[in-house]
Coordinates of C-alpha atoms in Angstrom, one line a residue:
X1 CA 28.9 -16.9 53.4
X2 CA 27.7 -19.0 55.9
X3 CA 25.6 -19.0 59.3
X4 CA 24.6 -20.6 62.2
X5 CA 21.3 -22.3 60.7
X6 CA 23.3 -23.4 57.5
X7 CA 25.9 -25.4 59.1
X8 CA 23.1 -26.8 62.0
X9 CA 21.2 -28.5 59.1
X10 CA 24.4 -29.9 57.6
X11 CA 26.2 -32.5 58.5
X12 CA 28.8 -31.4 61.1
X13 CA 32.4 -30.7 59.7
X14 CA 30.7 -29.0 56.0
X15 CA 31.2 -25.9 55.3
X16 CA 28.9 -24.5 52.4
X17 CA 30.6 -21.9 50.1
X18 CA 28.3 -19.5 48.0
X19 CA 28.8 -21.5 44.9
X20 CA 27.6 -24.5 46.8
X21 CA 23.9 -23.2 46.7
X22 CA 23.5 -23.1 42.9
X23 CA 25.8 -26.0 42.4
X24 CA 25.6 -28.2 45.4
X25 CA 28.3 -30.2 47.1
X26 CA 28.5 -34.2 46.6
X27 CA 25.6 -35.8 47.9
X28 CA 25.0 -33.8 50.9
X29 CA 24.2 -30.7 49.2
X30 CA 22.5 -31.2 45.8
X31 CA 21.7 -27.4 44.9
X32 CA 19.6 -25.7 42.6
X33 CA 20.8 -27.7 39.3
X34 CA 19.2 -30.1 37.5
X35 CA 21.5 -33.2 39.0
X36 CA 21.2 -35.0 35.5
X37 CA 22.3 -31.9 33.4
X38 CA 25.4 -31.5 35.6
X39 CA 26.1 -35.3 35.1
X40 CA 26.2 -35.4 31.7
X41 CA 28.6 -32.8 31.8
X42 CA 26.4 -30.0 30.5
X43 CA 27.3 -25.8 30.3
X44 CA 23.8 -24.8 30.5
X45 CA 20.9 -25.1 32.9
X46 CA 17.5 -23.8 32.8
X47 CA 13.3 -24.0 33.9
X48 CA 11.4 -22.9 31.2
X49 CA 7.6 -22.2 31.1
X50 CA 5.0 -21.6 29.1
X51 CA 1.4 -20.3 29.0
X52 CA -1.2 -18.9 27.0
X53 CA -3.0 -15.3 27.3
X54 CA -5.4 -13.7 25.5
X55 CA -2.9 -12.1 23.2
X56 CA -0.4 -15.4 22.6
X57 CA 1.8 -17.6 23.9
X58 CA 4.5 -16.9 26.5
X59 CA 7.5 -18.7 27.0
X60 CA 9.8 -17.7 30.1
X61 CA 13.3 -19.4 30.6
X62 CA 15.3 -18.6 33.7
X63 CA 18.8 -20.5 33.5
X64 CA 22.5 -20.7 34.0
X65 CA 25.4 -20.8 32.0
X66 CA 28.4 -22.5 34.0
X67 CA 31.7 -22.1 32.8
X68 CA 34.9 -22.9 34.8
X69 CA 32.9 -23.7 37.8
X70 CA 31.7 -20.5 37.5
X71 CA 28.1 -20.0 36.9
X72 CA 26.3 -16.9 35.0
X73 CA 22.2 -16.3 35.3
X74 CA 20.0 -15.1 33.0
X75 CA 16.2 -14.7 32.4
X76 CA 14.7 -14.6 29.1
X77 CA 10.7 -13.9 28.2
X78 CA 9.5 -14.5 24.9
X79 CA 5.8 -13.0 24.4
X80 CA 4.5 -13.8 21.2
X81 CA 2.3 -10.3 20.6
X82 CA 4.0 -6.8 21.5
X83 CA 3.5 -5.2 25.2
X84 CA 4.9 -2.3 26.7
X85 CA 7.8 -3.8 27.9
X86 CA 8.5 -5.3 24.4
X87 CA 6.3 -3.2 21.9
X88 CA 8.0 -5.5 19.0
X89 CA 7.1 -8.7 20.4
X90 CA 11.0 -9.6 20.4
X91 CA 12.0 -11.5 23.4
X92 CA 13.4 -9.2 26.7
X93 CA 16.5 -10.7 27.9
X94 CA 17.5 -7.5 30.0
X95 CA 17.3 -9.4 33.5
X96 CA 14.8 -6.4 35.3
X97 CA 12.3 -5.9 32.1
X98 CA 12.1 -9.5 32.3
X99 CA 12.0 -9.9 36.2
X100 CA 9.2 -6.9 35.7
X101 CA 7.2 -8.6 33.3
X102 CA 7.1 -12.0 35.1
X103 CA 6.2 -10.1 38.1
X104 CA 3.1 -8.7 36.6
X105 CA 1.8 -12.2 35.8
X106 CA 3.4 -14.2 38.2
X107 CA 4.0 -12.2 41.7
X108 CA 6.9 -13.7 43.4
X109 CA 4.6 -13.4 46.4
X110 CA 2.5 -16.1 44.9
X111 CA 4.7 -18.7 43.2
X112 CA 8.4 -17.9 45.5
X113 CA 10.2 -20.7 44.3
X114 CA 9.6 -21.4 40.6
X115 CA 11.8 -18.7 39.4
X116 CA 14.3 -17.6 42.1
X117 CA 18.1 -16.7 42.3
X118 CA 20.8 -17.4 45.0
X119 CA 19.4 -15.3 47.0
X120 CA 16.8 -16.9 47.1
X121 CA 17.9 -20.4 47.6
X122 CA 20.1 -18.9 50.3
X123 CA 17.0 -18.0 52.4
X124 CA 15.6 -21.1 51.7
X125 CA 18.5 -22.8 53.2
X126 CA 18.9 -20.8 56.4
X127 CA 15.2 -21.1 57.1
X128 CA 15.8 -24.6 57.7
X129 CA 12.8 -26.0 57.4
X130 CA 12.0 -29.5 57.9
X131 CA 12.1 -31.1 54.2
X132 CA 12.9 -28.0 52.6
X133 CA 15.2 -29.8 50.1
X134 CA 12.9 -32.2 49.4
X135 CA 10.5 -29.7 48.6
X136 CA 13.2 -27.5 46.3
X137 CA 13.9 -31.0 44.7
X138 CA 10.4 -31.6 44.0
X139 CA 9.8 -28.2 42.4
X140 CA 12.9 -28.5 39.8
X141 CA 11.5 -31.6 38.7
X142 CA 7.6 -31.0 37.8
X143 CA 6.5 -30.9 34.4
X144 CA 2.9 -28.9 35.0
X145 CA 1.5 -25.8 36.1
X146 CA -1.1 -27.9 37.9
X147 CA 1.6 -29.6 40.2
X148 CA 3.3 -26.4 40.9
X149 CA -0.4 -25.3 42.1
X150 CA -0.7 -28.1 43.9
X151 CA 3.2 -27.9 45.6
X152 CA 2.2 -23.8 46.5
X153 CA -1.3 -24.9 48.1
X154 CA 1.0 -27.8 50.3
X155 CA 3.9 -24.8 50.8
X156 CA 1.0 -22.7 51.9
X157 CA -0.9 -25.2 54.1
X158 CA 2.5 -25.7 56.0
X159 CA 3.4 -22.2 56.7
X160 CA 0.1 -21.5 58.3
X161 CA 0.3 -24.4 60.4
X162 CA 4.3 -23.1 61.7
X163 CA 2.7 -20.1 62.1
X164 CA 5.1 -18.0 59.7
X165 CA 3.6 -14.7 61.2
X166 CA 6.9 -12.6 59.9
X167 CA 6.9 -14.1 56.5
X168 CA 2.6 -13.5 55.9
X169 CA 3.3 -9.7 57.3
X170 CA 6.0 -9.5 54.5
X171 CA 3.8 -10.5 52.4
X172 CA 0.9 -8.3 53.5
X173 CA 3.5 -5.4 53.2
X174 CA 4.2 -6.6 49.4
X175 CA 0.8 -6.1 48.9
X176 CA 0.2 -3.2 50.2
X177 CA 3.6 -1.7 48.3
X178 CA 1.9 -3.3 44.8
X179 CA -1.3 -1.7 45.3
X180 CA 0.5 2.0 45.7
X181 CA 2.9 1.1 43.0
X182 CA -1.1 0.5 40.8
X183 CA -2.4 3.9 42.5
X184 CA 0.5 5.7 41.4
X185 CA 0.2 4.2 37.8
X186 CA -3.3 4.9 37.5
X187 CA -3.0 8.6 38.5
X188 CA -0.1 8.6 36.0
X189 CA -2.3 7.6 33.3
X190 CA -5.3 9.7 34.7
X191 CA -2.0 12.7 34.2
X192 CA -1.2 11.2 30.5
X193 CA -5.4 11.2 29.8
X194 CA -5.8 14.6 31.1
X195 CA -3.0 16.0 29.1
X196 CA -4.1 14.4 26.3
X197 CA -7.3 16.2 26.9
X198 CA -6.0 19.6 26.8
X199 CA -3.9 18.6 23.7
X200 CA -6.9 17.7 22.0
X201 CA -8.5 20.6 23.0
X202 CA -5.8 22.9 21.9
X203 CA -5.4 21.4 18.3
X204 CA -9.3 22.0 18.0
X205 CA -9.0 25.9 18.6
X206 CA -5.8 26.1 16.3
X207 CA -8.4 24.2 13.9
X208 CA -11.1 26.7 14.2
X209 CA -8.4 29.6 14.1
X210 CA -6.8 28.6 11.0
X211 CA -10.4 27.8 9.1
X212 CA -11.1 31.6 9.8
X213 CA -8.2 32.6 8.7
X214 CA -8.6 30.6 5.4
X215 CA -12.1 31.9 5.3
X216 CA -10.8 35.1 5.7
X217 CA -8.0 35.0 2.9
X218 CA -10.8 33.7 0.5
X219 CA -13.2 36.8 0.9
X220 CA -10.6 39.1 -0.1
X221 CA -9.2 37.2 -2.7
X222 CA -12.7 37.4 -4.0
X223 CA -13.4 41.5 -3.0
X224 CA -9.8 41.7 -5.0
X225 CA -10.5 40.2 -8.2
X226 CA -14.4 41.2 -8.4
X227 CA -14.0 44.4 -10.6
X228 CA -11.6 42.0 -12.6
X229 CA -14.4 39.3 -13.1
X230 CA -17.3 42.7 -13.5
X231 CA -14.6 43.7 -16.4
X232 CA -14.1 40.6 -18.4
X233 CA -18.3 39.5 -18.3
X234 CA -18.5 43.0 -19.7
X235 CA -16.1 42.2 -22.6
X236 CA -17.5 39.0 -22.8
X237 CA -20.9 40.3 -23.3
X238 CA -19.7 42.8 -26.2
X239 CA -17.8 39.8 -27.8
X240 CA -21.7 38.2 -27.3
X241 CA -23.5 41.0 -29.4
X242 CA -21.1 41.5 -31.9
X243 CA -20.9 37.7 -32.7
X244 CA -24.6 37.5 -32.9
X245 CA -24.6 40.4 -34.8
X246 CA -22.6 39.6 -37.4
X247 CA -24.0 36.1 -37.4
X248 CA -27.4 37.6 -38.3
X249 CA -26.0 39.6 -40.9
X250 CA -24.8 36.7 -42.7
X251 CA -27.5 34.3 -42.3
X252 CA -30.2 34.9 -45.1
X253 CA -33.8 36.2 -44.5
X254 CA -35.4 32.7 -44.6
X255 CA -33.1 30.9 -42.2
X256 CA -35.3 31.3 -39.1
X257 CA -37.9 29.3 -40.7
X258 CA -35.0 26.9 -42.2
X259 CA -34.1 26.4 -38.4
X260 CA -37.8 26.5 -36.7
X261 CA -39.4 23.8 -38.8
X262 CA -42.4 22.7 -35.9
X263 CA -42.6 27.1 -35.3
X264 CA -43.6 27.6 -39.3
X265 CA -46.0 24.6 -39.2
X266 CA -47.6 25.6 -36.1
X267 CA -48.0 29.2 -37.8
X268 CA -49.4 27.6 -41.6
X269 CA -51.8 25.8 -39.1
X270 CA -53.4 29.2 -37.7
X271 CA -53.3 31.0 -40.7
X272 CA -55.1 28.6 -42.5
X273 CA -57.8 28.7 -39.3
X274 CA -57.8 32.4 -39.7
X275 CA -58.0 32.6 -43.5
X276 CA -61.3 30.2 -43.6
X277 CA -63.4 32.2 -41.7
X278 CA -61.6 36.0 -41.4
X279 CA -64.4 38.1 -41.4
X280 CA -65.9 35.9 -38.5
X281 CA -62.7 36.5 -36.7
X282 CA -63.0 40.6 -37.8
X283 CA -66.2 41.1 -36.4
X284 CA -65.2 38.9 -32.9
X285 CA -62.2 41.3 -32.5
X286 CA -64.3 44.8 -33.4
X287 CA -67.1 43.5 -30.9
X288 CA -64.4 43.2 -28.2
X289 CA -63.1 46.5 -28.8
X290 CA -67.0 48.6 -29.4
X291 CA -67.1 46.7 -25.4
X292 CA -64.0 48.4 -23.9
X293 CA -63.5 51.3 -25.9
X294 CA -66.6 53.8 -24.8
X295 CA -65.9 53.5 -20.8
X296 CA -62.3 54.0 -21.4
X297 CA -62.7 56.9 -23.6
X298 CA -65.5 58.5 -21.2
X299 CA -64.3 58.1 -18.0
X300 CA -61.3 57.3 -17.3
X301 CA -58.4 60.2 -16.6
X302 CA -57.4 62.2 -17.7
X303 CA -61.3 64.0 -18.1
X304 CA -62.4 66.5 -20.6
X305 CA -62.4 70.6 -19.7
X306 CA -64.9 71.1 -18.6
X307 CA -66.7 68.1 -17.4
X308 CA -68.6 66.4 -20.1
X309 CA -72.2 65.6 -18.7
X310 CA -73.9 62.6 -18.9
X311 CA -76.1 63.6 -21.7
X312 CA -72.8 63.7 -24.0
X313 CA -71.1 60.7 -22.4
X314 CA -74.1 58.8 -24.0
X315 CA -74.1 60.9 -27.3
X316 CA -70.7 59.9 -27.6
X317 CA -71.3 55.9 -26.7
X318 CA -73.9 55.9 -29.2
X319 CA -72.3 57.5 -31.8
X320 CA -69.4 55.1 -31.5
X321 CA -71.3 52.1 -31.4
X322 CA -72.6 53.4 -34.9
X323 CA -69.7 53.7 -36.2
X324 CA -68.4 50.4 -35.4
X325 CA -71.5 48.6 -36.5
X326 CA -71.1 49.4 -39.8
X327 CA -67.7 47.4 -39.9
X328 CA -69.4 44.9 -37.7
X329 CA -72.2 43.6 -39.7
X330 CA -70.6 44.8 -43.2
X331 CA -68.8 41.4 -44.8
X332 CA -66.0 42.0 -47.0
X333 CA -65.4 45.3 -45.6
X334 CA -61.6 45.2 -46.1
X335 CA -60.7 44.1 -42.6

């Protein structure tokens, strides 16, 4: 509908129906439509923009499709990398994911007019400012981000100077209702990281539980099949003998020596070192054992009964190393 500020900055005898505001009326009113689209007879109307982030591109397209006078809104984002709101990268044309995402980038409370609806225009129009469809013209027509920055810093400028005190504590309030809308996310995803937490936590017990239980199955698997394994290395040891057994039976006399080559040389090598000198090697050995022999014989246990004395013990060491002397100093004496 109407009101009293509408018709005041109209000429006098127009009455503006709600149509009028998106498609305007003659001359007097031109609306929100592009004025050239709607001459060249076209269905569709739109303000597209575009701007680059970390991830991509994004591409943003409010417009309007008008059919039998009648005209039908939409709002389409195209982000060129996946988000939350479109985890696909596929472009959200639901009109509140879109009106969410632009929101997060561009705050209504900082660029008002570029994207708006009726509603919108109809506040516009019954704020009846001076030059406010100049201004509304102006925005529909720029082609930059950096003249829309420097039509919001003019915008601003001028509603500090009317002293718009209801429209900066609506805006304060936005704020305010923006940073408990972030407070209330952040303690959501403190909830999400905490829960997360205790998942992790849990999954690491049921870890440590079912590696004991493992460990568990494998010690009596192996208590179960030990007198098993004890019975077959048993069996395994008889089929070890017997093989060798039977093997030595049927290998002739000679055929260690057939299969020890080095071992026979090595032993022709010492027994022809012990054959050129023998009775050299005789005496060496019977010296060793005239040496030991006596204290070994005389006192070590077990003792003679009774006790010999020491008058015998030497009787007896001397009469040994008699003995051995002969064989000693005798060459050729058989040994």
């Amino acid at each position: 509908g109407t009101s009293a500020a509408i018709l005041r900055s109209v000429q006098a005898g127009i009455t503006l129906r709600p149509l009028t505001y998106l498609l305007g009326k003659d001359k007097e009113w031109q609306g929100v439509f592009n004025r050239r689209a709607r001459q060249e007879n076209r269905e569709e109307y739109s303000i597209t923009i575009a701007w680059r982030e970390e991830e991509g591109r994004v591409t943003a397209t409010r417009g309007w499709h008008l059919r039998a006078g009648d005209p039908e809104g939409y709002l389409h984002v195209t982000p060129e990398f996946p988000t939350d709101l479109s985890p696909e990268g596929r472009p959200i044309t639901d009109l509140d994911v879109a009106e969410e995402f632009l929101e997060r980038r561009l705050p209504k409370s900082v660029v008002p007019f570029f994207f708006y609806d009726g509603e919108h225009v109809q506040a516009l129009a019954e704020a009846n400012r001076a030059g406010q469809m100049r201004q509304i013209e102006k925005l529909l027509d720029i082609a930059a981000i950096e003249t829309l920055t420097e039509y919001l810093q003019k915008v601003i400028a001028a509603w500090r100077r009317d002293g718009q005190a209801a429209e900066a504590q609506a805006e304060v309030e936005a704020l305010r209702a923006s940073v408990q809308q972030k407070n209330a996310e952040y303690a959501r995803y403190e909830a999400e990281r905490d829960d997360f937490i205790a998942d992790i936590e849990n999954l690491k017990r049921e870890i440590r539980r079912n590696e004991r239980q493992v460990d568990a199955i494998r010690a009596q698997s192996k208590q179960r099949d030990l007198p098993k394994l004890k019975e077959r290395a048993a069996e395994l040891s008889k089929s070890l003998e017997a093989a060798c057994h039977t093997l030595a039976e049927s290998l002739p006399l000679g055929a260690p020596l057939w299969a020890n080559p080095q071992l026979v040389a090595q032993v022709g090598t010492a027994l022809s070192e012990a054959t050129g000198n023998a009775n050299h090697l005789l005496a060496e050995e019977m010296q060793d054992i005239l040496q030991r022999l006596p204290d070994r014989l005389l006192d070590e246990a077990p003792h003679a009964k009774p006790p010999l004395s020491d008058s015998q013990k030497e009787h007896y060491r001397k009469k040994l190393q008699n003995i051995f002397s002969q064989y000693i100093d005798t060459p050729g004496s058989g040994f």
